[in-house]
Coordinates of C-alpha atoms in Angstrom, one line a residue:
X12 CA -0.1 0.0 0.1
X13 CA 1.4 3.4 -0.8
X14 CA 2.1 5.8 2.1
X15 CA 1.6 9.5 1.4
X16 CA 3.5 12.1 3.4
X17 CA 0.8 14.4 4.5
X18 CA 2.4 15.6 7.7
X19 CA 2.0 19.3 7.9
X20 CA 4.7 21.7 9.2
X21 CA 2.4 24.5 10.3
X22 CA 3.0 25.6 13.8
X23 CA -1.0 25.7 14.4
X24 CA -0.9 21.9 14.3
X25 CA 0.2 18.9 16.4
X26 CA 1.8 16.0 14.7
X27 CA 0.4 12.4 15.9
X28 CA 2.9 9.8 15.4
X29 CA 0.7 6.8 15.5
X30 CA 2.2 4.0 17.6
X31 CA 6.0 4.8 18.2
X32 CA 8.3 1.9 17.3
X33 CA 5.6 0.1 15.3
X34 CA 5.5 2.7 12.4
X35 CA 6.3 -0.1 9.8
X36 CA 3.4 -2.3 11.0
X37 CA 0.9 0.5 10.8
X38 CA -0.9 -0.9 7.9
X39 CA -1.3 -4.4 9.4
X40 CA -2.3 -2.9 12.7
X41 CA -5.0 -0.9 10.8
X42 CA -6.6 -4.3 9.9
X43 CA -7.8 -5.4 13.5
X44 CA -8.6 -1.7 14.3
X45 CA -10.9 -1.3 11.6
X46 CA -12.5 -4.8 12.1
X47 CA -13.1 -4.1 15.7
X48 CA -14.4 -0.6 14.9
X49 CA -17.0 -2.0 12.3
X50 CA -18.1 -4.8 14.8
X51 CA -18.5 -2.2 17.5
X52 CA -20.6 0.1 15.3
X53 CA -22.8 -2.7 14.0
X54 CA -23.5 -4.1 17.4
X55 CA -24.0 -0.8 19.1
X56 CA -26.4 0.5 16.4
X57 CA -28.2 -2.9 16.4
X58 CA -28.9 -2.4 20.1
X59 CA -30.1 1.2 19.6
X60 CA -32.4 0.0 16.6
X61 CA -33.9 -3.1 18.3
X62 CA -34.7 -1.3 21.6
X63 CA -36.1 1.8 19.8
X64 CA -38.2 -0.5 17.6
X65 CA -39.6 -2.8 20.3
X66 CA -42.1 -1.3 22.6
X67 CA -41.6 -4.4 25.0
X68 CA -38.1 -3.3 25.5
X69 CA -38.7 0.1 26.7
X70 CA -37.7 -0.5 30.1
X71 CA -35.0 0.9 32.5
X72 CA -32.4 -1.9 31.8
X73 CA -32.6 -1.5 28.2
X74 CA -32.5 2.2 28.2
X75 CA -29.2 1.8 30.2
X76 CA -28.1 -0.6 27.3
X77 CA -28.7 2.3 24.8
X78 CA -26.8 4.9 26.9
X79 CA -24.0 2.6 27.2
X80 CA -24.2 1.8 23.3
X81 CA -24.1 5.7 22.6
X82 CA -21.1 6.3 24.9
X83 CA -19.3 3.4 23.2
X84 CA -19.8 4.8 19.8
X85 CA -18.8 8.2 20.9
X86 CA -15.5 6.9 22.4
X87 CA -14.5 4.8 19.5
X88 CA -15.5 7.2 16.9
X89 CA -13.6 10.1 18.5
X90 CA -10.3 8.1 18.1
X91 CA -10.4 5.3 15.5
X92 CA -11.2 7.4 12.2
X93 CA -8.3 9.7 12.8
X94 CA -6.0 6.7 13.8
X95 CA -6.8 4.9 10.5
X96 CA -6.0 8.0 8.5
X97 CA -2.6 7.9 10.2
X98 CA -2.2 4.1 9.4
X99 CA -3.6 4.2 5.9
X100 CA -2.3 7.5 4.3
X101 CA 0.1 8.9 7.0
X102 CA -2.0 11.8 7.7
X103 CA -0.5 12.8 10.9
X104 CA -1.3 16.5 11.3
X105 CA -4.2 17.7 13.6
X106 CA -5.1 21.3 14.5
X107 CA -4.7 22.5 17.9
X108 CA -8.6 23.0 18.2
X109 CA -9.2 19.6 16.6
X110 CA -6.8 18.0 19.2
X111 CA -8.6 19.7 22.2
X112 CA -12.0 18.8 20.9
X113 CA -11.0 15.2 20.2
X114 CA -9.5 15.0 23.9
X115 CA -12.7 16.6 25.3
X116 CA -15.2 14.2 23.7
X117 CA -12.9 11.0 24.5
X118 CA -12.5 11.8 28.2
X119 CA -16.2 12.9 28.6
X120 CA -17.5 9.9 27.0
X121 CA -15.2 7.9 29.2
X122 CA -16.6 9.6 32.3
X123 CA -20.2 9.1 31.1
X124 CA -19.3 5.5 30.5
X125 CA -18.4 5.1 34.1
X126 CA -21.5 6.8 35.3
X127 CA -23.8 4.3 33.4
X128 CA -21.9 1.5 34.9
X129 CA -22.7 2.8 38.3
X130 CA -26.3 3.2 37.5
X131 CA -26.4 -0.5 36.1
X132 CA -24.9 -1.6 39.5
X133 CA -27.7 0.3 41.1
X134 CA -30.2 -1.3 38.7
X135 CA -29.1 -4.7 39.6
X136 CA -29.2 -4.0 43.3
X137 CA -32.8 -2.9 43.0
X138 CA -33.7 -5.7 40.9
X139 CA -32.4 -8.3 43.4
X140 CA -32.8 -6.7 46.8
X141 CA -36.2 -4.9 46.1
X142 CA -37.8 -6.8 43.2
X143 CA -41.4 -6.0 44.3
X144 CA -40.5 -2.2 44.1
X145 CA -38.2 -2.4 41.3
X146 CA -40.9 -0.9 38.8
X147 CA -41.7 2.1 41.1
X148 CA -38.1 2.8 42.2
X149 CA -36.5 2.7 38.8
X150 CA -38.7 4.2 36.1
X151 CA -37.7 5.2 32.7
X152 CA -38.1 8.9 33.6
X153 CA -35.7 8.3 36.7
X154 CA -33.1 6.5 34.5
X155 CA -33.2 9.3 32.0
X156 CA -32.6 11.8 34.8
X157 CA -29.7 9.8 36.1
X158 CA -28.3 9.8 32.5
X159 CA -28.6 13.6 32.4
X160 CA -26.8 13.9 35.7
X161 CA -24.0 11.6 34.4
X162 CA -23.6 13.6 31.2
X163 CA -23.6 17.0 33.2
X164 CA -20.8 15.7 35.5
X165 CA -18.9 14.6 32.4
X166 CA -19.0 17.9 30.6
X167 CA -18.2 19.7 33.9
X168 CA -15.5 17.6 35.1
X169 CA -13.8 17.4 31.6
X170 CA -14.2 20.7 30.2
X171 CA -11.2 22.1 32.3
X172 CA -8.7 19.6 30.7
X173 CA -8.8 21.3 27.1
X174 CA -9.0 24.6 28.7
X175 CA -5.9 24.2 30.9
X176 CA -3.9 22.5 27.9
X177 CA -4.8 25.6 25.6
X178 CA -3.1 28.0 28.0
X179 CA 0.3 26.1 27.9
X180 CA 3.1 27.2 25.5
X181 CA 4.1 24.6 23.0
X182 CA 7.6 25.4 21.4
X183 CA 9.6 23.6 18.9
X184 CA 8.3 20.2 19.7
X185 CA 4.8 19.7 18.5
X186 CA 5.1 16.0 18.0
X187 CA 2.8 13.9 20.1
X188 CA 4.1 10.3 20.6
X189 CA 0.5 8.7 20.5
X190 CA -2.2 8.1 17.9
X191 CA -4.9 10.4 19.5
X192 CA -4.8 13.5 21.7
X193 CA -4.5 12.0 25.1
X194 CA -4.2 14.7 27.7
X195 CA -1.1 13.5 29.5
X196 CA 0.6 13.0 26.2
X197 CA -0.1 16.5 24.9
X198 CA 0.8 18.0 28.3
X199 CA 4.1 16.3 28.1
X200 CA 5.3 18.0 24.9
X201 CA 4.6 21.4 26.3
X202 CA 7.5 23.8 27.2
X203 CA 5.7 25.2 30.1
X204 CA 4.9 24.1 33.7
X205 CA 2.3 21.4 33.6
X206 CA 2.1 20.7 37.3
X207 CA -1.6 22.1 37.5
X208 CA -2.6 19.8 34.5
X209 CA -1.0 16.8 36.2
X210 CA -2.7 17.5 39.5
X211 CA -6.1 18.1 37.9
X212 CA -5.9 14.9 35.8
X213 CA -5.1 12.9 38.9
X214 CA -7.6 14.5 41.0
X215 CA -10.3 13.6 38.5
X216 CA -9.1 9.9 37.8
X217 CA -9.2 9.3 41.6
X218 CA -12.4 11.4 42.1
X219 CA -14.5 9.9 39.2
X220 CA -13.1 6.3 39.1
X221 CA -12.5 6.1 42.8
X222 CA -16.0 7.2 43.6
X223 CA -17.7 5.0 40.7
X224 CA -15.7 1.9 41.9
X225 CA -16.8 2.6 45.5
X226 CA -20.4 2.9 44.5
X227 CA -20.2 -0.3 42.4
X228 CA -18.4 -2.2 45.1
X229 CA -21.0 -1.2 47.6
X230 CA -23.9 -2.2 45.4
X231 CA -22.4 -5.6 44.8
X232 CA -21.6 -6.2 48.4
X233 CA -25.3 -5.5 49.3
X234 CA -26.2 -7.7 46.3
X235 CA -24.1 -10.6 47.7
X236 CA -25.5 -10.2 51.3
X237 CA -29.0 -10.4 50.0
X238 CA -28.0 -13.5 47.8
X239 CA -26.4 -15.4 50.7
X240 CA -29.7 -14.9 52.6
X241 CA -31.5 -16.9 49.9
X242 CA -32.0 -20.6 50.8
X243 CA -32.7 -21.7 47.4
X244 CA -29.7 -22.7 45.3
X245 CA -31.6 -22.2 42.1
X246 CA -32.5 -18.6 43.4
X247 CA -28.7 -18.0 44.0
X248 CA -27.5 -19.0 40.5
X249 CA -30.5 -16.9 38.9
X250 CA -29.7 -13.9 41.0
X251 CA -26.1 -14.2 40.2
X252 CA -26.4 -14.7 36.6
X253 CA -28.3 -11.4 36.2
X254 CA -25.1 -9.7 37.4
X255 CA -22.7 -11.7 35.2
X256 CA -22.7 -9.5 32.1
X257 CA -22.5 -6.4 34.0
X258 CA -19.3 -7.7 36.0
X259 CA -17.7 -8.8 32.8
X260 CA -18.3 -5.1 31.3
X261 CA -16.9 -3.5 34.5
X262 CA -13.6 -5.6 34.3
X263 CA -13.2 -5.0 30.8
X264 CA -13.7 -1.2 31.1
X265 CA -11.8 -0.3 34.3
X266 CA -8.7 -2.7 34.2
X267 CA -7.0 -1.4 31.1
X268 CA -8.0 2.1 31.9
X269 CA -6.5 2.1 35.6
X270 CA -3.3 0.2 34.4
X271 CA -2.7 2.5 31.5
X272 CA -3.4 5.6 33.5
X273 CA -1.1 4.6 36.3
X274 CA 1.6 3.3 34.4
X275 CA 1.6 6.4 32.0
X276 CA 1.9 8.8 34.9
X277 CA 4.3 6.9 37.1
X278 CA 6.3 4.2 35.2
X279 CA 9.0 5.1 32.8
X280 CA 10.1 1.5 32.5
X281 CA 7.2 0.4 30.1
X282 CA 7.7 1.1 26.4
X283 CA 5.5 3.9 24.8
X284 CA 4.0 1.6 22.5
X285 CA 2.7 -0.6 25.3
X286 CA 0.9 2.5 27.0
X287 CA -0.8 3.3 23.5
X288 CA -1.8 -0.4 23.0
X289 CA -3.4 -0.5 26.5
X290 CA -5.1 2.8 25.8
X291 CA -6.5 1.2 22.7
X292 CA -7.7 -1.8 24.4
X293 CA -10.0 0.4 26.5
X294 CA -11.2 2.4 23.6
X295 CA -11.8 -0.6 21.1
X296 CA -12.5 -3.8 23.1
X297 CA -15.3 -2.7 25.4
X298 CA -17.3 -1.0 22.6
X299 CA -17.1 -4.1 20.5
X300 CA -17.8 -6.6 23.3
X301 CA -20.5 -4.8 25.3
X302 CA -23.3 -5.5 22.8
X303 CA -22.2 -9.0 22.3
X304 CA -22.2 -9.7 26.0
X305 CA -25.5 -8.1 26.8
X306 CA -27.0 -9.6 23.8
X307 CA -25.9 -13.2 24.8
X308 CA -26.7 -12.9 28.5
X309 CA -30.1 -10.9 28.1
X310 CA -32.8 -13.2 26.8
X311 CA -35.3 -10.6 25.8
X312 CA -32.7 -8.6 23.8
X313 CA -31.2 -11.9 22.2
X314 CA -34.6 -12.9 21.0
X315 CA -35.5 -9.5 19.6
X316 CA -32.0 -9.2 17.7
X317 CA -32.5 -12.8 16.3
X318 CA -35.9 -11.9 15.0
X319 CA -34.5 -8.9 13.1
X320 CA -31.4 -10.8 11.8
X321 CA -33.8 -13.6 10.5
X322 CA -35.7 -10.9 8.6
X323 CA -32.5 -9.8 6.7

């Protein structure tokens, strides 16, 4: 495949290198990238389409699935098209404004994603611990309001990131050793003091992820306590099976994010391409697998999706 040199030298742009150390393999790396992205779009749009079409799926749990699908689409779409343009045609340049916009949407979608996982944990807690009151406690309207709160939090918490970066001076080095505008990677190429940026980024990571993981852990500890009080073994398995999909999604979402974030800030021994690959796991793998996991584990959704696939 021919590679065109479309890297600009304009001082108003940054240059994204892709995956440092693996430039020769960019074309080959683009194959799984594009496949994962296409599968992610197909799966998430299928969830949105089926839930929107089927009146019987207009319930809180499926509304949460739709919210998760929207954030998954937003996260991957904010990164993958630009990454593929680097891999395929060496289009490495990105304007400063474009870089800051990409950063905001990526991080805001990540925070929103985390808020939805918390709401899902609360949903499972109410479904298992207060099943008779589930319909009155978690209505569609209440879920929509919780989603709006999560979106507001994401916007308010992440808006200062690009604003703080826009105030930094960038001198001769405008090369970002990354495939997208990750806030830490952009801050590191500045020739100014990035102490405030680092402190804010760390504070937000611990505040958002720490708080959300605490709420999820609290919900599941209450769920486990309620399950252990059930005498029937069959009821045990049924209650726990309703949480399996959510637990899988939590592990897929938080593990690569936490590891990548911590090592990127505190470890100099890990090669740059390892940091980037871990960051890509967080952006590519959960959006691709989430609709598959929920489709397999949720009988109502699986049957409705099967019905539409059979019609094609």
